[in-house]
Coordinates of C-alpha atoms in Angstrom, one line a residue:
Chain A
X1 CA -198.2 121.8 -53.5
X2 CA -197.8 124.1 -49.9
X3 CA -201.0 125.8 -49.9
X4 CA -201.3 128.9 -47.7
X5 CA -205.3 129.8 -46.5
X6 CA -206.1 132.6 -44.7
X7 CA -209.6 134.4 -44.6
X8 CA -210.1 136.9 -47.7
X9 CA -211.1 139.7 -45.4
X10 CA -211.7 140.6 -42.1
X11 CA -213.9 143.8 -40.3
X12 CA -213.0 145.3 -36.6
X13 CA -213.6 147.7 -34.6
X14 CA -211.0 150.5 -33.1
X15 CA -209.8 149.1 -29.9
X16 CA -210.9 145.6 -30.3
X17 CA -209.1 142.5 -30.6
X18 CA -208.9 140.2 -34.0
X19 CA -207.5 137.1 -34.5
X20 CA -206.1 136.4 -38.2
X21 CA -205.7 132.5 -39.1
X22 CA -203.3 131.0 -41.3
X23 CA -203.0 127.3 -41.9
X24 CA -200.5 125.2 -44.5
X25 CA -199.3 121.9 -45.5
X26 CA -196.9 120.5 -43.1
X27 CA -194.7 118.4 -44.8
X28 CA -191.5 119.9 -45.3
X29 CA -192.3 122.8 -43.2
X30 CA -189.5 124.7 -41.6
X31 CA -190.9 128.1 -40.5
X32 CA -193.8 130.6 -40.6
X33 CA -193.6 134.8 -41.0
X34 CA -196.2 137.5 -41.0
X35 CA -196.0 140.5 -42.9
X36 CA -198.5 143.7 -43.0
X37 CA -198.4 145.6 -46.1
X38 CA -200.8 149.1 -46.8
X39 CA -202.3 149.7 -49.6
X40 CA -199.7 151.0 -52.5
X41 CA -196.9 150.2 -50.1
X42 CA -194.3 147.3 -49.7
X43 CA -194.5 144.6 -46.7
X44 CA -193.4 144.9 -43.6
X45 CA -192.2 142.4 -41.7
X46 CA -193.9 141.9 -38.2
X47 CA -192.7 138.0 -36.8
X48 CA -191.0 134.7 -37.3
X49 CA -191.9 131.6 -35.5
X50 CA -190.4 128.4 -35.8
X51 CA -191.2 126.6 -32.3
X52 CA -195.0 125.7 -30.8
X53 CA -196.2 128.6 -29.1
X54 CA -197.1 132.2 -28.5
X55 CA -194.4 134.8 -29.2
X56 CA -195.5 138.9 -28.2
X57 CA -193.9 141.9 -29.5
X58 CA -196.5 145.1 -28.5
X59 CA -199.7 145.0 -29.5
X60 CA -199.0 142.4 -31.9
X61 CA -198.6 138.5 -31.3
X62 CA -198.2 135.4 -33.3
X63 CA -198.7 132.2 -32.4
X64 CA -197.9 128.1 -34.0
X65 CA -198.7 125.1 -33.4
X66 CA -196.8 122.7 -35.7
X67 CA -198.5 119.6 -35.3
X68 CA -201.7 121.0 -36.3
X69 CA -200.1 123.1 -39.6
X70 CA -202.4 126.3 -37.7
X71 CA -200.8 130.2 -37.1
X72 CA -202.7 133.2 -35.8
X73 CA -201.6 136.8 -35.7
X74 CA -203.4 138.7 -32.6
X75 CA -203.6 142.4 -33.0
X76 CA -205.1 144.2 -29.3
X77 CA -206.1 147.8 -29.1
X78 CA -207.2 148.2 -32.4
X79 CA -205.6 151.7 -34.3
X80 CA -207.4 152.9 -37.7
X81 CA -203.2 152.6 -38.9
X82 CA -203.9 148.6 -38.6
X83 CA -206.2 148.6 -41.7
X84 CA -204.2 146.5 -44.1
X85 CA -203.3 143.6 -45.9
X86 CA -201.9 140.9 -43.7
X87 CA -199.6 138.3 -45.3
X88 CA -199.1 134.8 -43.6
X89 CA -196.2 133.0 -45.5
X90 CA -194.1 129.4 -45.0
X91 CA -190.9 128.4 -45.3
X92 CA -190.3 125.0 -46.8
X93 CA -186.7 124.4 -48.0
X94 CA -185.3 127.0 -49.7
X95 CA -188.5 128.4 -51.0
X96 CA -191.1 131.1 -49.3
X97 CA -195.0 130.4 -49.7
X98 CA -197.0 133.4 -49.3
X99 CA -200.7 133.2 -48.6
X100 CA -203.3 135.6 -50.3
X101 CA -203.6 137.4 -47.4
X102 CA -206.1 139.0 -45.4
X103 CA -207.5 142.8 -46.0
X104 CA -208.1 143.8 -42.6
X105 CA -210.7 146.9 -42.0
X106 CA -210.7 148.5 -39.1
X107 CA -213.7 150.4 -38.3
X108 CA -214.5 153.5 -35.8
Chain B
X1 CA -179.6 155.7 -43.3
X2 CA -180.7 155.1 -47.1
X3 CA -183.3 152.5 -47.8
X4 CA -183.3 149.6 -50.5
X5 CA -183.4 151.3 -53.5
X6 CA -184.9 150.1 -56.3
X7 CA -184.9 151.3 -60.2
X8 CA -186.2 152.2 -62.2
X9 CA -189.7 152.5 -60.6
X10 CA -191.6 151.7 -63.8
X11 CA -190.8 150.2 -66.9
X12 CA -192.6 149.2 -69.9
X13 CA -191.5 146.2 -72.0
X14 CA -192.9 144.5 -75.1
X15 CA -193.2 140.5 -75.3
X16 CA -189.8 138.2 -76.0
X17 CA -187.8 141.7 -74.9
X18 CA -185.6 141.2 -71.8
X19 CA -185.5 143.2 -68.7
X20 CA -183.0 143.8 -66.2
X21 CA -183.8 145.2 -62.3
X22 CA -181.4 146.6 -59.9
X23 CA -181.7 146.8 -56.5
X24 CA -179.3 148.9 -53.7
X25 CA -179.4 147.2 -50.5
X26 CA -179.3 149.1 -47.0
X27 CA -176.1 149.6 -46.3
X28 CA -174.1 146.9 -44.6
X29 CA -176.8 144.6 -45.5
X30 CA -175.9 141.3 -47.4
X31 CA -178.8 139.5 -48.1
X32 CA -180.9 140.5 -50.8
X33 CA -184.4 139.1 -52.1
X34 CA -187.0 139.0 -54.8
X35 CA -190.7 138.3 -54.9
X36 CA -192.9 138.9 -57.6
X37 CA -196.6 140.3 -56.8
X38 CA -199.5 140.4 -58.8
X39 CA -203.5 141.1 -58.3
X40 CA -203.9 137.1 -59.4
X41 CA -200.6 135.0 -57.5
X42 CA -199.9 137.6 -54.5
X43 CA -196.8 137.8 -53.5
X44 CA -194.3 134.9 -54.7
X45 CA -190.7 134.5 -53.8
X46 CA -188.1 134.6 -56.3
X47 CA -184.7 133.8 -55.2
X48 CA -182.4 135.2 -52.3
X49 CA -178.9 136.2 -52.7
X50 CA -176.0 136.0 -50.0
X51 CA -172.4 137.1 -50.5
X52 CA -172.7 136.3 -54.3
X53 CA -174.3 133.4 -53.5
X54 CA -177.9 132.3 -54.4
X55 CA -179.2 130.7 -51.0
X56 CA -182.9 130.3 -51.6
X57 CA -184.5 129.7 -55.0
X58 CA -189.0 130.0 -55.6
X59 CA -190.5 128.0 -58.2
X60 CA -189.9 130.4 -61.0
X61 CA -189.0 129.2 -64.9
X62 CA -185.2 129.9 -65.5
X63 CA -186.3 132.9 -67.5
X64 CA -185.8 134.5 -64.2
X65 CA -182.4 134.7 -62.5
X66 CA -180.4 137.0 -60.6
X67 CA -177.3 138.0 -59.5
X68 CA -175.6 140.0 -56.6
X69 CA -172.3 141.7 -56.6
X70 CA -169.8 142.5 -54.1
X71 CA -171.2 145.4 -53.2
X72 CA -174.2 143.7 -52.4
X73 CA -176.0 145.1 -55.1
X74 CA -178.2 142.8 -56.5
X75 CA -180.2 142.7 -60.2
X76 CA -182.8 140.7 -61.6
X77 CA -183.2 140.0 -65.2
X78 CA -186.2 138.6 -66.9
X79 CA -185.9 136.9 -70.4
X80 CA -188.0 136.2 -73.3
X81 CA -190.8 138.7 -71.5
X82 CA -194.6 137.2 -71.7
X83 CA -197.9 139.2 -70.6
X84 CA -198.3 137.4 -67.2
X85 CA -194.8 138.8 -66.3
X86 CA -196.5 142.3 -65.9
X87 CA -195.8 143.0 -61.9
X88 CA -194.6 144.6 -58.8
X89 CA -191.3 143.0 -58.5
X90 CA -190.0 143.9 -54.9
X91 CA -186.7 143.8 -53.5
X92 CA -185.8 143.4 -49.7
X93 CA -182.4 143.2 -47.9
X94 CA -181.5 142.0 -44.4
X95 CA -177.9 141.5 -42.6
X96 CA -178.9 137.9 -42.5
X97 CA -180.4 134.9 -44.7
X98 CA -183.7 133.7 -44.2
X99 CA -186.8 136.0 -45.1
X100 CA -186.6 137.6 -41.5
X101 CA -186.1 141.4 -40.6
X102 CA -186.3 142.1 -44.3
X103 CA -186.9 145.8 -45.5
X104 CA -188.4 146.1 -48.6
X105 CA -187.8 148.4 -51.5
X106 CA -190.7 150.4 -53.2
X107 CA -190.9 148.1 -56.1
X108 CA -190.3 148.5 -59.9
X109 CA -193.7 148.2 -61.6
X110 CA -193.1 146.3 -64.7
X111 CA -195.5 146.4 -67.5
X112 CA -195.1 143.5 -70.4
X113 CA -197.4 144.7 -73.9

């Protein structure tokens, strides 16, 4: 299978930095996506990594290590509105496989 | 500009029936993807269409099918409905193939009884 694993829940404090990890099976892997989904809403695309390294977009950064089957999403200067589920998804051939999502709670 | 529009928003069907869901992408977007989201399985990719051709496909049975029209509008059909097909079906559109930069619609919530 093409298992995508990520922690189920995380909690962090407003203003802090949080790192959400994602591991995936490397066989057939083509790229990795991160999505944000607020409760009751549709997902929103955050990032897509194909090559190793860190890509930064404002307060959000995404890292990929293809050889290790590992990615993380880094959120800086956390705000209350960042409370949401973060979905990691891998591209395998013509298929896209999603992880279970990490529910992040940002506390004041 | 208008976002991705999915119709209907809510639907109740009986086991064994078939259902057709509709998705109108953002104007100018030629790629449309479909996803199923359930509490137990999470978000799962169904298929992606670009310029009326299926370009990518997830691991769903043949009861799930789709098509895209020349105006980029897409429909998804599920035949012989099962209770487990109850889910939120999301459509997303993009100007590119490949699942990135997508804008999602609000979804159609299908309940099979």
